[in-house]
Coordinates of C-alpha atoms in Angstrom, one line a residue:
X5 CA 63.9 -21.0 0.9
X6 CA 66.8 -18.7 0.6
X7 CA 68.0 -16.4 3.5
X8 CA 69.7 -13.2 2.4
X9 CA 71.5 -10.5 4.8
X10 CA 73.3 -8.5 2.0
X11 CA 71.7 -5.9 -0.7
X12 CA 73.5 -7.1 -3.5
X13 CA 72.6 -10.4 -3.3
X14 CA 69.0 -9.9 -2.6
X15 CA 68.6 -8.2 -5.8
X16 CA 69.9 -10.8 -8.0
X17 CA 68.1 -13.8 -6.2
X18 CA 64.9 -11.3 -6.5
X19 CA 65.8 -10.7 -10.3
X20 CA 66.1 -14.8 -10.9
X21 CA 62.8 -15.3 -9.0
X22 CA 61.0 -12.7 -11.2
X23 CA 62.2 -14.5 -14.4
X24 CA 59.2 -17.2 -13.8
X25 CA 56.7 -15.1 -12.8
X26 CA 55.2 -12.0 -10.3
X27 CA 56.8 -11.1 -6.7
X28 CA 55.0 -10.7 -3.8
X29 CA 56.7 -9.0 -0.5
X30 CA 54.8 -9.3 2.7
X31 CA 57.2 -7.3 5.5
X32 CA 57.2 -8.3 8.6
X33 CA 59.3 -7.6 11.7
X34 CA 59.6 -11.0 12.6
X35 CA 57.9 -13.0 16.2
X36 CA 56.1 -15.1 13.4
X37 CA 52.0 -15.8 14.6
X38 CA 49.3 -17.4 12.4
X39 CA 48.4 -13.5 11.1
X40 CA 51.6 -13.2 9.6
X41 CA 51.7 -16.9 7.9
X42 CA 47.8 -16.0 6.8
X43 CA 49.4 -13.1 5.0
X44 CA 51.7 -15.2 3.2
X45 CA 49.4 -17.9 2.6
X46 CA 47.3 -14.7 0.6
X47 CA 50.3 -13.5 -1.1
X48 CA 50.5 -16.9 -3.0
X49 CA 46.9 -16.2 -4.3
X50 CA 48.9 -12.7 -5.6
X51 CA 51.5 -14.0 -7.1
X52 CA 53.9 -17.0 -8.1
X53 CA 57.1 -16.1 -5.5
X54 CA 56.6 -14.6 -2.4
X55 CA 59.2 -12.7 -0.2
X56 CA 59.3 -12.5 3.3
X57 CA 61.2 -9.6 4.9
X58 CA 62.0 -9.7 8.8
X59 CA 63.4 -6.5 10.1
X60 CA 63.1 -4.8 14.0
X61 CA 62.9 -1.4 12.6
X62 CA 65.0 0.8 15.2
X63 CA 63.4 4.1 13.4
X64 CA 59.6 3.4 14.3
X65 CA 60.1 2.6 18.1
X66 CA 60.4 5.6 20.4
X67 CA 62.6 6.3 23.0
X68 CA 61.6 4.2 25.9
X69 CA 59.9 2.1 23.7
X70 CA 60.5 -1.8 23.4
X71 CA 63.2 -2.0 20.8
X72 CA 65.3 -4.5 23.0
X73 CA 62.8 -6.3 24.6
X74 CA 61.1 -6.8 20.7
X75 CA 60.8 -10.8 20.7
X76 CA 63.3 -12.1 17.9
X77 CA 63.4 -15.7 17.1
X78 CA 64.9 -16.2 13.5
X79 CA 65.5 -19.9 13.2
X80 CA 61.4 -20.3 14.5
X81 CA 60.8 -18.0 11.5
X82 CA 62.3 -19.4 9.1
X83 CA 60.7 -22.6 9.5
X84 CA 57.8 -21.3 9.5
X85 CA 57.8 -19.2 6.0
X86 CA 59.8 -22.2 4.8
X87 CA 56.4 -24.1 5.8
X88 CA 54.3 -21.4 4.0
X89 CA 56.1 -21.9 0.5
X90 CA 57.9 -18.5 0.8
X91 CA 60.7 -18.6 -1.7
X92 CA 63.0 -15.5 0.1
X93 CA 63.5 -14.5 3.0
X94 CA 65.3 -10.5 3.2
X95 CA 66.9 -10.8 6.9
X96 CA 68.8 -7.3 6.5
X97 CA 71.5 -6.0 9.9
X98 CA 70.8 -2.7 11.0
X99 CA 73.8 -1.7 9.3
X100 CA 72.8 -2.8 6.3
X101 CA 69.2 -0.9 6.2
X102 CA 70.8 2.1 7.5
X103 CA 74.3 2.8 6.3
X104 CA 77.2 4.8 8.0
X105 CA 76.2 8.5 7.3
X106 CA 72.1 7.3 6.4
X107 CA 70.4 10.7 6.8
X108 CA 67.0 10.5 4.9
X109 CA 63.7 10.4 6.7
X110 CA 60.2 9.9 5.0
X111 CA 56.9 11.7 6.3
X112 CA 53.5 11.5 5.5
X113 CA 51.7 14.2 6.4
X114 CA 47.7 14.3 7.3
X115 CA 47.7 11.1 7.9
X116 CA 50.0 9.9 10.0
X117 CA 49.5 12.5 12.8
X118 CA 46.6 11.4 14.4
X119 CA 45.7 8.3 16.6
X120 CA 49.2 6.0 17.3
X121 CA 51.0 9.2 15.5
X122 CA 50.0 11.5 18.6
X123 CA 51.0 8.9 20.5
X124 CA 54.2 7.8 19.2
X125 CA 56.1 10.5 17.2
X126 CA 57.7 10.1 15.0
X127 CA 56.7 6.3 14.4
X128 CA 54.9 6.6 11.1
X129 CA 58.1 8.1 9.7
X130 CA 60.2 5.0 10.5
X131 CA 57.6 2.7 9.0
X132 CA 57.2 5.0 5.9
X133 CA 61.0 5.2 5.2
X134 CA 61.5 1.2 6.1
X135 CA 58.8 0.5 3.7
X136 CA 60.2 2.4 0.8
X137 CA 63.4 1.1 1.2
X138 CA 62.0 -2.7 1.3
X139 CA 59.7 -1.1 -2.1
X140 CA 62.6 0.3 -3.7
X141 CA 65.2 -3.1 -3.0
X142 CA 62.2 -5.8 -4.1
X143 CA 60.5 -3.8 -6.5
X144 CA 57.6 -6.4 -5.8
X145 CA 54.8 -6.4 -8.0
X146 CA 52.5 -6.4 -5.0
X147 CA 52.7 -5.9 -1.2
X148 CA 50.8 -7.4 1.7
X149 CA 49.8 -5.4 4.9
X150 CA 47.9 -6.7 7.5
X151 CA 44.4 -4.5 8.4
X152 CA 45.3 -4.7 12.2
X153 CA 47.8 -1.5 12.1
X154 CA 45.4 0.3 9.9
X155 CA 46.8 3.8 10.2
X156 CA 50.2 2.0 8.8
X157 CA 48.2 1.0 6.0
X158 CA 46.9 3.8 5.0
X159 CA 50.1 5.7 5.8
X160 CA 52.0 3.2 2.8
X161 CA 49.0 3.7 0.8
X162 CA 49.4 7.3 0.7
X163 CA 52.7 7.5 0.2
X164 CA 52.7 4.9 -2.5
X165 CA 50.4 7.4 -4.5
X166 CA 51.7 10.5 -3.5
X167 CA 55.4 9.4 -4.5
X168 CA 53.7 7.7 -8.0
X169 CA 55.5 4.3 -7.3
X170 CA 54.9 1.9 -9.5
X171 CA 57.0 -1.4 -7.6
X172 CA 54.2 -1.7 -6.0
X173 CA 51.5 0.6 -7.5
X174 CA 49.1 1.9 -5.0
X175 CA 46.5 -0.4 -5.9
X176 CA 48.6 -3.4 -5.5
X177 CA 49.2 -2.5 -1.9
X178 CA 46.6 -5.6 -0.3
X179 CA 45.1 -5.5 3.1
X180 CA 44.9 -8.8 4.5
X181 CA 41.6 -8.6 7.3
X182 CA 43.2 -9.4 11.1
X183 CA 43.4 -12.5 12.2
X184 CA 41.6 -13.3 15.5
X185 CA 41.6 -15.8 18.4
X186 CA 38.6 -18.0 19.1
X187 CA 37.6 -15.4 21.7
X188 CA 37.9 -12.4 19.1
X189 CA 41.1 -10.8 20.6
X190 CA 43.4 -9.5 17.2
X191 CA 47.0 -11.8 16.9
X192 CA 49.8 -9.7 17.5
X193 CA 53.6 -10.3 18.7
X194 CA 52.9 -8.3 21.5
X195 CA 49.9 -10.5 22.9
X196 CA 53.1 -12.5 24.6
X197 CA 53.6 -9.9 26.9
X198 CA 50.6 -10.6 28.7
X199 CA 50.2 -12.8 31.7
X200 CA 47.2 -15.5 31.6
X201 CA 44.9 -12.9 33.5
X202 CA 45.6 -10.2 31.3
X203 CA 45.4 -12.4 27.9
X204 CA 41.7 -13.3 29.3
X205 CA 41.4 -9.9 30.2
X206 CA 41.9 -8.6 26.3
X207 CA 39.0 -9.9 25.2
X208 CA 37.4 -6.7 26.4
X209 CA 38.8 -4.8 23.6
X210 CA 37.5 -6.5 21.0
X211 CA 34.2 -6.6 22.5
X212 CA 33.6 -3.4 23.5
X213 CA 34.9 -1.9 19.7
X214 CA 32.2 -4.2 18.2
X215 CA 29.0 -3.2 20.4
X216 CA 30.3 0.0 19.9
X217 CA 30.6 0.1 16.1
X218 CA 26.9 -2.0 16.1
X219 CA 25.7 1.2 18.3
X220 CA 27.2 4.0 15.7
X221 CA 25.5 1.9 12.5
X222 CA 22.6 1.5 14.6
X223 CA 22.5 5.8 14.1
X224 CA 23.6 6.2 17.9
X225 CA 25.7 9.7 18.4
X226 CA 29.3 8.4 17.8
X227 CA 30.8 10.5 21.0
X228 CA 28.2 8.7 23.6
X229 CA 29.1 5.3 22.1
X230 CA 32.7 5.8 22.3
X231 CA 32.2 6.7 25.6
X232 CA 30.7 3.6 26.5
X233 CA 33.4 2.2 25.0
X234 CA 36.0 3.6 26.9
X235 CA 34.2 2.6 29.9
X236 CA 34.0 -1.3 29.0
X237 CA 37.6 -1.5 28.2
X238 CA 39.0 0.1 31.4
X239 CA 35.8 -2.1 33.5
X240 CA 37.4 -5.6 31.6
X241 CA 41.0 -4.8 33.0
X242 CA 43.0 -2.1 30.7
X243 CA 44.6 0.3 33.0
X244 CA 44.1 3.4 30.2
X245 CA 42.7 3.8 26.6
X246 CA 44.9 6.0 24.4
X247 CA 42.6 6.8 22.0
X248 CA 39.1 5.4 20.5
X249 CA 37.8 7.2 17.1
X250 CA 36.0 6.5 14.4
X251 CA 37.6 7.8 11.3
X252 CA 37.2 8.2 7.5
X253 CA 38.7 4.9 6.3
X254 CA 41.1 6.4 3.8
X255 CA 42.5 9.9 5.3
X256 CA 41.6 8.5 8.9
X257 CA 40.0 12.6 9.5
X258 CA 37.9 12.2 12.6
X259 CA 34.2 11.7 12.1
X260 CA 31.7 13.6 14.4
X261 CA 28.8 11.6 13.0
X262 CA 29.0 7.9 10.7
X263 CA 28.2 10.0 7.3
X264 CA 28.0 7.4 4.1
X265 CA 31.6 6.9 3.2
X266 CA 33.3 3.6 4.4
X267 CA 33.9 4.1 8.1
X268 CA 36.4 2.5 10.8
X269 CA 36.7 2.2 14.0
X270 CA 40.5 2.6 15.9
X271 CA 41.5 1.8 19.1
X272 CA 44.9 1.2 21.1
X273 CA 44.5 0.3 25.2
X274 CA 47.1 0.0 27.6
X275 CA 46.7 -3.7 30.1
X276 CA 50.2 -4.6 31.3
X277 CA 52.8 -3.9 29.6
X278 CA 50.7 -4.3 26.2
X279 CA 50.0 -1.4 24.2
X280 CA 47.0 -3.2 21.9
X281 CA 46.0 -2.0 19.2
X282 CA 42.8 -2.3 17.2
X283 CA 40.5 -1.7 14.3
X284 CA 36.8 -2.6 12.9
X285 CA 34.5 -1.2 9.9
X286 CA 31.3 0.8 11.1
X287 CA 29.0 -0.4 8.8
X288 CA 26.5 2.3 7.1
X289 CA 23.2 2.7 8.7

């Protein structure tokens, strides 16, 4: 496996791989769990090179946020893609994503307002105009996303149609379903902030989102289920629930009742110093 820190080089290496065959790019910001390896493991299925990119975006974390205390671990990462079959690994600097004098921001509107938006502003802009800078330097034939941060999905996916790209196309923008532990809680990097009562605690999460989603296909009234919800999470542990609603699956609009379209369940929870996020379908009654 290659690992690249400079533009220039990136795109010849990507330019050799693609001489044998299609490109896969599965982004990542690095802190490597079994999720992330899963989503290589499906890029393979995609395509015949896949490309890793590990990046701590400073432009999606907040002010106050935990940009420094982000776990990094490069050398644990790199073993583990090289493990995975990943043929390129994009390990850009800061100052090499975002030149001296870098003054472009992309925003998706509708979308990216709501839910982890409200609570984070300006967030979804960082991810966007990372992404389409990792689009625009890999020019992969497909990209991989993991379902867990939802909204982001949706977020790339609307601006991968809106902005007619075609390196990836819209449609070959995959979501990979989370990965969960035994016990149902969804992997994530921030999971290791948790002490061993509040990793047991978690579990309350996950739980509570899937009685209520099985309550809202049952046909009960989506506000007295997510109030139930709300009062499971904070009764296993969480110290406050920033948001729980169930949401058209594409434009994540705000449903009142569970309608026909596909459906999905959001959540994000506060236990420690954790923010968790976390997403399920609500099947159709």
């Amino acid at each position: 496996m290659q690992t690249i820190n400079h533009l220039n080089l990136l795109r010849k290496a990507v330019a050799d791989l693609r001489k044998s065959g299609r490109v896969a790019l599965v982004p990542t910001m690095g802190a490597l769990h079994f999720g992330h390896l899963t989503l290589m493991r499906e890029a393979r299925r995609h395509a015949d090179h896949v490309v890793a990119s590990i990046f701590v975006n400073p432009r999606q974390f907040a002010a106050g946020e935990d940009l420094d205390a982000y776990p990094r671990q490069l050398a644990a990462d790199q073993a583990a893609l090289e493990s995975e079959g990943v043929a390129l690994l994009w390990a850009p600097t800061v100052e090499e994503m975002y030149p001296a004098g870098f003054s472009t921001n992309v925003g998706v509107s509708g979308v990216s307002e709501g839910l982890c938006g409200a609570a984070r502003p300006g967030h979804f802009d960082g991810v966007a105009t990372v992404v389409l800078k990792l689009f625009n330097q890999v020019a992969p034939d497909v990209a991989l996303f993991g379902e867990k941060d939802w909204q982001q999905l949706a977020v790339i996916r609307r601006m991968a149609r809106d902005l007619d790209l075609t390196a990836p196309h819209a449609d070959a923008i995959i979501g990979v379903p989370t990965v969960r532990e035994e016990d149902g809680l969804a992997r994530s990097s921030r999971n290791a902030y948790l002490t061993p009562q509040e990793r047991a605690d978690a579990v309350a999460l996950p739980r509570a989102m899937r009685a209520a989603a099985a309550e809202i296909a049952g046909g009960a009234p989506v506000a007295d289920a997510l109030a139930r919800m709300e009062q499971a999470v904070l009764a296993g542990g969480f110290a406050s629930v920033d948001y729980a609603q169930v949401c058209d699956a594409d434009t994540l609009v705000p449903l009142t009742t569970r309608g026909t379209g596909p459906a999905r369940l959001l959540a994000a929870a506060r236990i420690g110093k954790a923010r968790l996020i976390d997403n399920m379908d609500v099947p159709a009654a």
